XYZ file of C-alpha atoms in Angstrom:
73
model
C -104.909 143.814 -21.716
C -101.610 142.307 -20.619
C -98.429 144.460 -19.831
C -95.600 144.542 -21.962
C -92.041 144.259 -21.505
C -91.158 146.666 -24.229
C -92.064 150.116 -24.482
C -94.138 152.034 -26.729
C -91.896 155.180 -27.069
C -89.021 152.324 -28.297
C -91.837 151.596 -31.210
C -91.696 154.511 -32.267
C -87.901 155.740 -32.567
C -87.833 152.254 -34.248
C -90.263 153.157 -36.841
C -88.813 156.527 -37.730
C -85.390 154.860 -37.899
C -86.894 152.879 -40.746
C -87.578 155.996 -42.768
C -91.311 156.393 -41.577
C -92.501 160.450 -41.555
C -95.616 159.762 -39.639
C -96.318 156.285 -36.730
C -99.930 156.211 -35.693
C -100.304 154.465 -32.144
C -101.731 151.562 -34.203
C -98.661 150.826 -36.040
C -96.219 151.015 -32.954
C -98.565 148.878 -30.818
C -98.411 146.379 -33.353
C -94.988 146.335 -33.933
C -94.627 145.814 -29.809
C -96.693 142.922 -30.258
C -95.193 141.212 -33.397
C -91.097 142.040 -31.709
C -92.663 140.313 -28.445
C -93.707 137.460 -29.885
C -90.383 136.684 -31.661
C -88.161 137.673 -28.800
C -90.075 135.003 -26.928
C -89.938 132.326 -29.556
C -86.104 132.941 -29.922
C -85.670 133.318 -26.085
C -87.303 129.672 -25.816
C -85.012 128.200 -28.081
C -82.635 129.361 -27.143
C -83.308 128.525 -23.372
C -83.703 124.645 -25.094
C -80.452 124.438 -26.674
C -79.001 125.545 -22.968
C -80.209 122.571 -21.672
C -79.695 120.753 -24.163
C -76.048 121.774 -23.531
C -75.895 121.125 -19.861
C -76.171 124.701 -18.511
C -78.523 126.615 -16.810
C -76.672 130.199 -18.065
C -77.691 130.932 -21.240
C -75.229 131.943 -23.613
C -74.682 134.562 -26.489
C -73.973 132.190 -28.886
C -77.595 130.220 -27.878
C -79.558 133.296 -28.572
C -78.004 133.529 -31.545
C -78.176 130.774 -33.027
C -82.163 130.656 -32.329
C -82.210 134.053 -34.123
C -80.974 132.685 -37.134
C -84.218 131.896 -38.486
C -85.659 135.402 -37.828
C -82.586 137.310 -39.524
C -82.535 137.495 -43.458
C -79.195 136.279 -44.909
């Protein structure tokens, strides 16, 4: 199993935020994986558009802009 840059405790304040009584490991561990995925599709793009833009930095406004996709309107 690969390590994770997020951690499970995080999961789970998330999930009670969100109105959830009860968070089985399951459910957190899942979440991890599903947040991980998208941080690293957004953090790609938006590492693209940086060079696309000349710079090595990446910006604010690159990350999010690549978010937009992800965030409902």
């Amino acid at each position: 199993m690969k390590s994770s840059e997020l951690g499970l405790s995080a999961m789970y304040r998330i999930l009670k935020k969100a109105g959830a009584e009860r968070v089985s490991d399951e459910s957190a561990d899942e979440l991890r994986r599903v947040i991980e995925e998208v941080a690293t599709t957004i953090a790609k793009s938006a590492v693209d558009m940086s060079n696309h833009a000349g710079r090595k930095t990446i910006r604010g406004e690159d990350v999010k802009l690549a978010s937009k996709a992800f965030i409902k309107s």
